[in-house]
Amino acid sequence: MREETKNLQSSWPKVVVRKWLNIKSGRDEYQSDYRTNVLQRRRKSCSDGGHYVVVPEELSEEWLMEKNGKIERSGFNQLPPPPISSPNLRMFVGTWNVGGKSPDDEPDLNDWLRTKAPADIYVLGFQEIVPLNAGNVLGPEDGGPAARWLSLIRLALNRNDNAEDLQQRPFSKPRVSFSDLLSLRDDDINDDLDESRRQNNYCLAASKQMVGIFLCVWVRRHLRHHISSLEVSCVGRGIMGYLGNKGSISISMVVQQSTFCFVCSHLASGERDSDAARRNLDVMEILKRTRFSPNQPHTILDHDKIIWLGDLNYRLASSCGDTYELLKINDWQALLHKDELRIEQKAGRVFKGWEEGEIYFAPTYKYIANSDRYVVQTSAPKDKRRTPAWCDRILWRGEGLEQMCYMRGESTFSDHRPVYSLFSVQLNLPKYPNPNSPQNPALSNPI
């Protein structure tokens, strides 16, 4: 026990220095339902220093490799898998600041994830899945809450594809969760995972945690062979502009021929007049510092379709003196005229060219825990007063995205309400070689 404590204490300085200087571990690691292995081949990059990357085996065919000084694609002469039966997909995007609370009480996710018809892709972002204290910000990452969230999400998505049944059926323990895997022997994991995959309609494509920020992408089983080039990029914007108590996680991937980027962020907090400028700077730095490998869309804006979700923390302008009166009569449209994000966006200072749906729901922050009352409505003078605001937002950019709904959930689990949006996604059609074309590999290499 003393030896373990000594080793933990000796590792702290290294962890703190790496976090403070934003030094990457050498592997852009993420969790996935796919078996993973470390490819002992190097990605062509001027900045990655030859780091290896963990890639799902089933997806590794899509990665570009370096060979003899030239960039080649593994299996380039092989035809791609058959196209998806319909180029239109349904994509659910949700964001929730859970206030540092671990889901030990198993919060009911149905109110958040329930839609009239299930989606093909679920993009779920969380903020503050751990308390943002010094131990979590500077010390080793606590992955326990993330594993529990994944287990709950897996259960909610896979109980039934029918939304009405999803609402009515009771919880039951899933066959295999990430926390269960920790107790399994290595030779048991693959067998149990295979059985779990056969039972599950949704698979975890990728998930990533940075301190309290957590992003996961789930896809229907039949889509998994059409997803390639999964990659993750994290940007810390917290203490000194680099630590991960604030910042973003971005997941890049290709679905058939369409490139997607999902950005989950937690921006600077505060209600002072200058705090909106700090949030704007966070957005600019995230766009500047988020980088993927050069053989795919290199930046966020290089992707065909981009979703930005999270606790953006934009508040109501301080000049909004009638906030409380408007709040009493539920006049959301009048309050939205004072929304900082819309003011800053209209002025061209942030998110220029991005879209957001119309908001017809109440401000999502700040509530008294386990209640439907805003903190501002409390009579206790010692409580920190917060003006209600739409902190939790979903924006998008790119062609082929049509928003079908933009709503909030009513869970009282934290001081934020979850927000979700449903999109209709038009995929790019695959380009197959003409059988009679001279470029056809079968014709260019006659026997």
Coordinates of C-alpha atoms in Angstrom, one line a residue:
M1 CA 0.0 0.0 0.0
R2 CA 2.8 2.4 0.9
E3 CA 4.5 1.5 -2.4
E4 CA 1.3 2.3 -4.4
T5 CA 0.9 5.6 -2.6
K6 CA 4.6 6.5 -3.2
N7 CA 4.2 5.7 -7.0
L8 CA 1.0 7.8 -7.2
Q9 CA 2.7 10.8 -5.5
S10 CA 5.8 10.5 -7.7
S11 CA 3.6 10.5 -10.9
W12 CA 1.7 13.7 -9.9
P13 CA 4.4 16.2 -11.0
K14 CA 4.6 14.5 -14.4
V15 CA 0.9 14.6 -14.8
V16 CA 0.7 18.3 -13.8
V17 CA 3.5 19.3 -16.2
R18 CA 2.0 17.4 -19.1
K19 CA -1.4 19.0 -18.5
W20 CA 0.1 22.5 -17.9
L21 CA 2.2 22.4 -21.1
N22 CA -0.6 20.6 -23.1
I23 CA 1.9 17.8 -24.0
K24 CA 0.2 14.9 -25.7
S25 CA 0.7 11.4 -24.5
G26 CA 1.8 10.1 -27.9
R27 CA -1.4 8.4 -28.7
D28 CA -4.7 10.0 -29.5
E29 CA -6.6 7.4 -27.5
Y30 CA -10.3 7.0 -27.4
Q31 CA -12.7 4.3 -26.4
S32 CA -14.6 2.3 -29.0
D33 CA -16.6 -0.9 -29.3
Y34 CA -14.3 -2.0 -32.1
R35 CA -11.2 -4.0 -31.3
T36 CA -8.2 -1.8 -31.3
N37 CA -4.5 -2.3 -32.0
V38 CA -1.6 0.0 -32.3
L39 CA -0.5 0.3 -35.9
Q40 CA 3.2 0.1 -36.1
R41 CA 3.2 2.5 -39.1
R42 CA 3.6 6.2 -39.0
R43 CA 1.2 8.8 -40.1
K44 CA 2.7 11.4 -42.4
S45 CA 2.8 14.6 -40.4
C46 CA 5.0 17.6 -39.7
S47 CA 3.8 18.0 -36.2
D48 CA 3.0 14.6 -34.7
G49 CA 6.6 13.6 -34.2
G50 CA 5.9 10.1 -35.5
H51 CA 3.5 9.3 -32.7
Y52 CA 1.5 6.1 -33.1
V53 CA -2.2 6.2 -32.9
V54 CA -4.8 3.7 -31.7
V55 CA -7.1 2.8 -34.5
P56 CA -10.0 0.4 -34.6
E57 CA -9.0 -2.6 -36.7
E58 CA -12.2 -2.5 -38.7
L59 CA -11.5 1.1 -39.6
S60 CA -7.8 0.9 -40.2
E61 CA -8.2 0.3 -43.9
E62 CA -9.2 3.9 -44.4
W63 CA -6.0 5.4 -42.9
L64 CA -3.2 6.7 -45.1
M65 CA 0.1 5.2 -44.5
E66 CA 3.7 6.2 -45.3
K67 CA 5.7 3.9 -47.5
N68 CA 8.9 4.6 -49.3
G69 CA 8.4 8.4 -48.9
K70 CA 5.0 8.3 -50.6
I71 CA 1.5 8.5 -49.1
E72 CA -0.5 5.4 -49.9
R73 CA -3.9 4.2 -48.9
S74 CA -4.2 0.7 -47.6
G75 CA -6.5 -1.3 -49.9
F76 CA -6.6 1.5 -52.4
N77 CA -7.4 -0.9 -55.3
Q78 CA -10.3 -2.4 -53.4
L79 CA -13.8 -1.3 -54.0
P80 CA -15.5 0.5 -51.0
P81 CA -18.4 -1.3 -49.3
P82 CA -21.9 -1.0 -50.9
P83 CA -23.5 2.4 -50.3
I84 CA -25.9 3.0 -47.4
S85 CA -29.4 2.0 -48.5
S86 CA -30.7 5.6 -47.9
P87 CA -28.5 8.7 -48.2
N88 CA -30.6 10.4 -45.6
L89 CA -29.8 9.7 -41.9
R90 CA -31.3 10.9 -38.7
M91 CA -28.8 12.3 -36.2
F92 CA -29.5 13.1 -32.6
V93 CA -27.2 15.7 -30.9
G94 CA -27.4 16.3 -27.2
T95 CA -25.5 18.4 -24.6
W96 CA -25.7 18.4 -20.8
N97 CA -23.8 20.0 -18.0
V98 CA -24.3 17.6 -15.2
G99 CA -22.8 19.8 -12.5
G100 CA -20.0 17.5 -11.3
K101 CA -22.5 14.8 -10.2
S102 CA -21.7 11.2 -10.9
P103 CA -24.6 9.1 -12.3
D104 CA -24.7 6.8 -9.3
D105 CA -28.4 7.4 -8.9
E106 CA -29.0 6.3 -12.5
P107 CA -30.8 9.4 -13.8
D108 CA -33.5 8.6 -16.3
L109 CA -32.2 9.4 -19.8
N110 CA -35.5 8.8 -21.5
D111 CA -36.6 12.5 -21.3
W112 CA -33.4 13.5 -23.0
L113 CA -33.0 10.8 -25.6
R114 CA -36.6 10.1 -26.4
T115 CA -37.7 11.1 -30.0
K116 CA -40.7 10.0 -32.1
A117 CA -38.4 7.7 -34.1
P118 CA -34.9 6.6 -33.1
A119 CA -31.9 8.2 -34.8
D120 CA -29.1 6.5 -36.8
I121 CA -26.3 8.5 -35.0
Y122 CA -26.3 9.8 -31.5
V123 CA -23.8 12.5 -30.6
L124 CA -23.8 13.1 -26.8
G125 CA -21.7 15.7 -25.1
F126 CA -21.3 16.3 -21.4
Q127 CA -19.6 19.0 -19.3
E128 CA -18.6 18.7 -15.6
I129 CA -18.9 14.9 -15.4
V130 CA -16.4 15.3 -12.5
P131 CA -16.1 18.3 -10.1
L132 CA -13.7 20.9 -11.4
N133 CA -11.5 20.9 -8.3
A134 CA -7.7 21.0 -8.2
G135 CA -7.3 17.3 -7.9
N136 CA -9.3 16.6 -11.1
V137 CA -7.9 19.5 -13.1
L138 CA -4.2 19.0 -12.2
G139 CA -4.1 15.3 -11.2
P140 CA -4.8 12.0 -13.0
E141 CA -8.0 11.7 -14.9
D142 CA -11.0 10.1 -13.1
G143 CA -12.6 7.9 -15.7
G144 CA -15.2 6.3 -13.5
P145 CA -18.1 8.7 -14.1
A146 CA -17.5 8.5 -17.9
A147 CA -17.7 4.7 -17.8
R148 CA -20.9 4.9 -15.8
W149 CA -22.4 7.4 -18.3
L150 CA -21.5 5.1 -21.2
S151 CA -23.1 2.1 -19.5
L152 CA -26.4 4.1 -18.9
I153 CA -26.4 5.4 -22.5
R154 CA -25.8 2.0 -24.0
L155 CA -28.7 0.6 -22.0
A156 CA -31.0 3.4 -22.9
L157 CA -30.3 3.2 -26.6
N158 CA -30.4 -0.5 -26.9
R159 CA -33.4 -1.4 -24.9
N160 CA -35.6 -0.9 -27.9
D161 CA -35.6 1.1 -31.1
N162 CA -39.3 2.0 -30.5
A163 CA -39.5 5.4 -28.7
E164 CA -42.8 4.5 -26.9
D165 CA -41.3 1.3 -25.6
L166 CA -38.1 3.2 -24.6
Q167 CA -40.2 5.3 -22.3
Q168 CA -42.1 2.5 -20.7
R169 CA -39.7 -0.3 -20.2
P170 CA -37.8 -0.5 -16.8
F171 CA -34.1 -0.4 -16.5
S172 CA -32.1 -3.7 -16.4
K173 CA -28.4 -4.2 -16.1
P174 CA -26.7 -4.4 -19.5
R175 CA -24.8 -7.6 -20.3
V176 CA -21.4 -5.9 -20.5
S177 CA -20.5 -2.3 -19.4
F178 CA -17.2 -0.6 -19.5
S179 CA -16.9 -0.9 -15.7
D180 CA -17.7 -4.7 -16.0
L181 CA -14.9 -5.1 -18.5
L182 CA -12.4 -4.0 -15.9
S183 CA -13.0 -7.1 -13.9
L184 CA -12.8 -9.5 -16.8
R185 CA -9.8 -11.6 -17.8
D186 CA -8.3 -10.6 -21.2
D187 CA -9.3 -14.0 -22.7
D188 CA -13.0 -13.4 -21.7
I189 CA -13.3 -9.8 -23.1
N190 CA -13.5 -10.6 -26.8
D191 CA -16.1 -13.4 -26.3
D192 CA -18.3 -11.2 -24.1
L193 CA -17.9 -8.2 -26.4
D194 CA -18.9 -10.3 -29.5
E195 CA -22.0 -11.5 -27.6
S196 CA -22.8 -7.9 -26.5
R197 CA -22.5 -6.6 -30.0
R198 CA -24.9 -9.2 -31.3
Q199 CA -27.5 -8.0 -28.7
N200 CA -26.9 -4.3 -29.2
N201 CA -28.5 -2.2 -32.0
Y202 CA -26.1 0.7 -31.3
C203 CA -22.3 0.6 -31.1
L204 CA -19.9 3.1 -29.5
A205 CA -17.9 4.6 -32.4
A206 CA -15.7 6.7 -30.2
S207 CA -15.7 8.5 -26.8
K208 CA -13.2 10.8 -25.2
Q209 CA -12.8 12.6 -21.9
M210 CA -10.8 15.7 -20.9
V211 CA -11.2 16.4 -17.2
G212 CA -15.0 17.2 -17.0
I213 CA -15.7 17.4 -20.8
F214 CA -16.9 14.1 -22.3
L215 CA -18.0 13.4 -25.9
C216 CA -19.3 10.1 -27.3
V217 CA -20.7 9.1 -30.7
W218 CA -23.0 6.1 -31.1
V219 CA -24.1 4.6 -34.5
R220 CA -26.4 1.9 -35.6
R221 CA -24.7 -1.5 -36.2
H222 CA -25.3 -1.5 -39.9
L223 CA -23.5 1.9 -40.2
R224 CA -20.2 0.8 -38.6
H225 CA -18.7 -0.5 -41.8
H226 CA -19.3 2.9 -43.5
I227 CA -17.5 4.9 -40.8
S228 CA -13.8 5.5 -41.2
S229 CA -10.9 7.9 -40.3
L230 CA -12.0 8.3 -36.7
E231 CA -9.7 10.8 -34.9
V232 CA -9.9 12.9 -31.8
S233 CA -8.4 16.3 -30.9
C234 CA -8.5 18.1 -27.5
V235 CA -7.9 21.7 -26.7
G236 CA -7.5 23.0 -23.1
R237 CA -8.7 26.5 -22.5
G238 CA -8.9 26.5 -18.7
I239 CA -6.2 27.7 -16.3
M240 CA -3.5 29.7 -18.1
G241 CA -5.4 29.0 -21.3
Y242 CA -4.2 25.4 -21.5
L243 CA -5.6 23.2 -18.8
G244 CA -8.7 21.1 -19.5
N245 CA -11.2 22.4 -17.0
K246 CA -12.4 24.4 -20.0
G247 CA -11.9 23.8 -23.6
S248 CA -13.1 21.3 -26.2
I249 CA -13.1 17.7 -27.5
S250 CA -13.5 17.2 -31.3
I251 CA -14.2 13.9 -33.0
S252 CA -13.6 13.7 -36.8
M253 CA -15.0 10.9 -38.9
V254 CA -16.1 10.0 -42.4
V255 CA -19.5 8.4 -43.1
Q256 CA -19.5 7.0 -46.6
Q257 CA -18.1 10.1 -48.5
S258 CA -19.2 12.8 -46.0
T259 CA -16.7 14.2 -43.5
F260 CA -18.1 15.1 -40.0
C261 CA -16.7 17.0 -37.1
F262 CA -18.4 17.1 -33.7
V263 CA -17.1 19.7 -31.2
C264 CA -18.1 19.5 -27.6
S265 CA -17.0 22.6 -25.6
H266 CA -17.1 24.2 -22.2
L267 CA -16.3 27.9 -22.5
A268 CA -15.3 30.5 -20.0
S269 CA -17.9 31.3 -17.4
G270 CA -18.9 34.6 -15.8
E271 CA -21.5 37.4 -16.1
R272 CA -19.2 40.4 -16.4
D273 CA -19.4 42.5 -19.6
S274 CA -15.8 41.4 -20.5
D275 CA -16.6 37.6 -20.2
A276 CA -18.3 37.4 -23.6
A277 CA -15.0 38.4 -25.2
R278 CA -13.3 35.6 -23.2
R279 CA -15.8 33.1 -24.6
N280 CA -15.2 34.5 -28.1
L281 CA -11.5 34.0 -27.7
D282 CA -12.1 30.4 -26.5
V283 CA -14.0 29.7 -29.8
M284 CA -11.2 31.3 -31.9
E285 CA -8.5 29.3 -30.1
I286 CA -10.4 26.0 -30.4
L287 CA -10.8 26.6 -34.2
K288 CA -7.1 27.5 -34.4
R289 CA -5.6 24.7 -32.2
T290 CA -7.8 21.8 -33.2
R291 CA -5.9 19.7 -35.7
F292 CA -6.3 16.3 -37.2
S293 CA -3.9 14.3 -39.4
P294 CA -3.1 15.9 -42.8
N295 CA -4.5 13.0 -44.8
Q296 CA -8.0 14.0 -43.8
P297 CA -9.8 17.3 -43.1
H298 CA -7.0 19.0 -41.1
T299 CA -9.1 21.6 -39.2
I300 CA -12.7 21.9 -37.9
L301 CA -13.8 24.1 -40.8
D302 CA -12.3 21.7 -43.4
H303 CA -15.2 19.2 -42.8
D304 CA -18.4 18.9 -44.8
K305 CA -20.7 18.9 -41.8
I306 CA -19.9 20.4 -38.4
I307 CA -21.8 20.3 -35.2
W308 CA -20.8 22.5 -32.2
L309 CA -22.4 21.6 -28.9
G310 CA -21.9 22.3 -25.3
D311 CA -22.1 24.7 -22.4
L312 CA -21.1 27.8 -24.3
N313 CA -21.8 29.9 -21.2
Y314 CA -23.1 32.9 -23.1
R315 CA -25.4 34.9 -20.7
L316 CA -27.9 37.7 -21.0
A317 CA -26.5 41.2 -21.5
S318 CA -26.3 43.1 -18.2
S319 CA -28.4 45.9 -19.6
C320 CA -31.4 43.6 -19.5
G321 CA -33.0 45.1 -16.4
D322 CA -36.4 43.6 -17.0
T323 CA -35.1 40.0 -17.0
Y324 CA -37.1 38.9 -14.0
E325 CA -40.4 40.3 -15.2
L326 CA -40.0 38.7 -18.6
L327 CA -39.0 35.5 -16.8
K328 CA -42.3 35.5 -14.8
I329 CA -44.4 35.8 -18.0
N330 CA -42.3 33.3 -20.0
D331 CA -41.5 35.8 -22.7
W332 CA -38.5 34.0 -24.1
Q333 CA -38.4 35.9 -27.4
A334 CA -38.0 39.2 -25.6
L335 CA -35.2 37.8 -23.4
L336 CA -33.4 36.4 -26.4
H337 CA -32.9 39.9 -27.8
K338 CA -30.4 40.2 -24.9
D339 CA -28.7 36.9 -25.5
E340 CA -25.0 37.4 -25.7
L341 CA -24.3 34.7 -28.2
R342 CA -26.8 36.2 -30.7
I343 CA -25.5 39.7 -30.1
E344 CA -21.9 38.6 -30.6
Q345 CA -22.7 36.4 -33.7
K346 CA -24.7 39.2 -35.3
A347 CA -21.8 41.6 -34.8
G348 CA -19.5 39.1 -36.6
R349 CA -17.3 38.5 -33.5
V350 CA -17.9 34.8 -33.2
F351 CA -19.5 31.9 -35.1
K352 CA -19.7 33.8 -38.3
G353 CA -21.5 31.6 -40.9
W354 CA -22.8 29.2 -38.3
E355 CA -26.5 28.4 -37.8
E356 CA -28.7 27.8 -34.8
G357 CA -32.3 26.9 -34.6
E358 CA -35.1 29.0 -33.1
I359 CA -35.3 28.7 -29.3
Y360 CA -38.8 28.2 -28.0
F361 CA -37.7 26.8 -24.6
A362 CA -36.9 28.4 -21.2
P363 CA -33.3 29.3 -20.2
T364 CA -31.4 26.2 -19.3
Y365 CA -29.3 27.6 -16.4
K366 CA -29.1 28.1 -13.4
Y367 CA -31.5 26.0 -11.4
I368 CA -31.6 25.0 -7.8
A369 CA -30.5 21.3 -7.7
N370 CA -33.4 18.8 -7.7
S371 CA -36.0 21.5 -8.4
D372 CA -37.7 23.5 -11.2
R373 CA -36.8 26.8 -9.6
Y374 CA -34.0 29.1 -10.8
V375 CA -31.4 30.2 -8.3
V376 CA -32.4 33.8 -8.8
Q377 CA -35.9 32.9 -7.4
T378 CA -34.5 31.8 -4.0
S379 CA -34.8 34.2 -1.1
A380 CA -31.6 33.1 0.7
P381 CA -29.2 36.0 0.6
K382 CA -26.1 33.8 1.0
D383 CA -26.8 32.0 -2.3
K384 CA -24.8 33.2 -5.3
R385 CA -27.3 34.8 -7.6
R386 CA -27.2 33.9 -11.3
T387 CA -29.3 35.4 -14.1
P388 CA -31.1 32.7 -16.0
A389 CA -29.5 32.2 -19.4
W390 CA -29.3 29.8 -22.4
C391 CA -25.9 28.5 -21.7
D392 CA -26.4 25.1 -23.4
R393 CA -26.4 25.4 -27.2
I394 CA -26.2 23.4 -30.4
L395 CA -24.9 25.1 -33.6
W396 CA -24.1 23.7 -37.0
R397 CA -22.3 24.5 -40.3
G398 CA -22.3 22.9 -43.7
E399 CA -24.6 21.7 -46.4
G400 CA -26.9 18.7 -46.1
L401 CA -27.9 19.4 -42.5
E402 CA -31.6 20.2 -41.8
Q403 CA -32.7 20.7 -38.2
M404 CA -35.9 19.0 -37.4
C405 CA -36.3 20.1 -33.7
Y406 CA -34.4 22.0 -31.0
M407 CA -35.6 21.4 -27.5
R408 CA -34.6 20.9 -23.9
G409 CA -35.2 18.1 -21.4
E410 CA -36.6 18.6 -17.9
S411 CA -34.4 16.4 -15.8
T412 CA -33.6 18.0 -12.4
F413 CA -30.4 16.1 -12.0
S414 CA -28.1 19.2 -12.2
D415 CA -28.3 23.0 -12.2
H416 CA -28.5 22.8 -16.1
R417 CA -31.2 21.4 -18.2
P418 CA -30.1 19.0 -21.1
V419 CA -30.6 20.3 -24.6
Y420 CA -31.0 18.2 -27.8
S421 CA -31.6 18.6 -31.5
L422 CA -32.6 16.2 -34.2
F423 CA -31.1 16.6 -37.7
S424 CA -31.8 15.1 -41.1
V425 CA -28.5 14.4 -42.7
Q426 CA -27.9 14.2 -46.5
L427 CA -24.8 12.1 -47.2
N428 CA -22.6 12.6 -50.2
L429 CA -23.0 9.8 -52.7
P430 CA -20.0 7.5 -53.1
K431 CA -18.0 7.8 -56.3
Y432 CA -17.3 4.4 -57.8
P433 CA -15.0 4.0 -60.8
N434 CA -16.5 3.5 -64.2
P435 CA -16.0 -0.2 -65.1
N436 CA -15.0 0.9 -68.6
S437 CA -12.7 3.7 -67.4
P438 CA -8.9 3.4 -68.1
Q439 CA -8.4 4.2 -64.4
N440 CA -10.1 1.0 -63.4
P441 CA -7.5 -1.1 -61.6
A442 CA -8.7 -4.2 -63.3
L443 CA -8.1 -2.7 -66.7
S444 CA -4.8 -1.0 -65.9
N445 CA -3.3 -4.3 -64.7
P446 CA -4.3 -6.9 -67.3
I447 CA -3.4 -10.5 -66.7

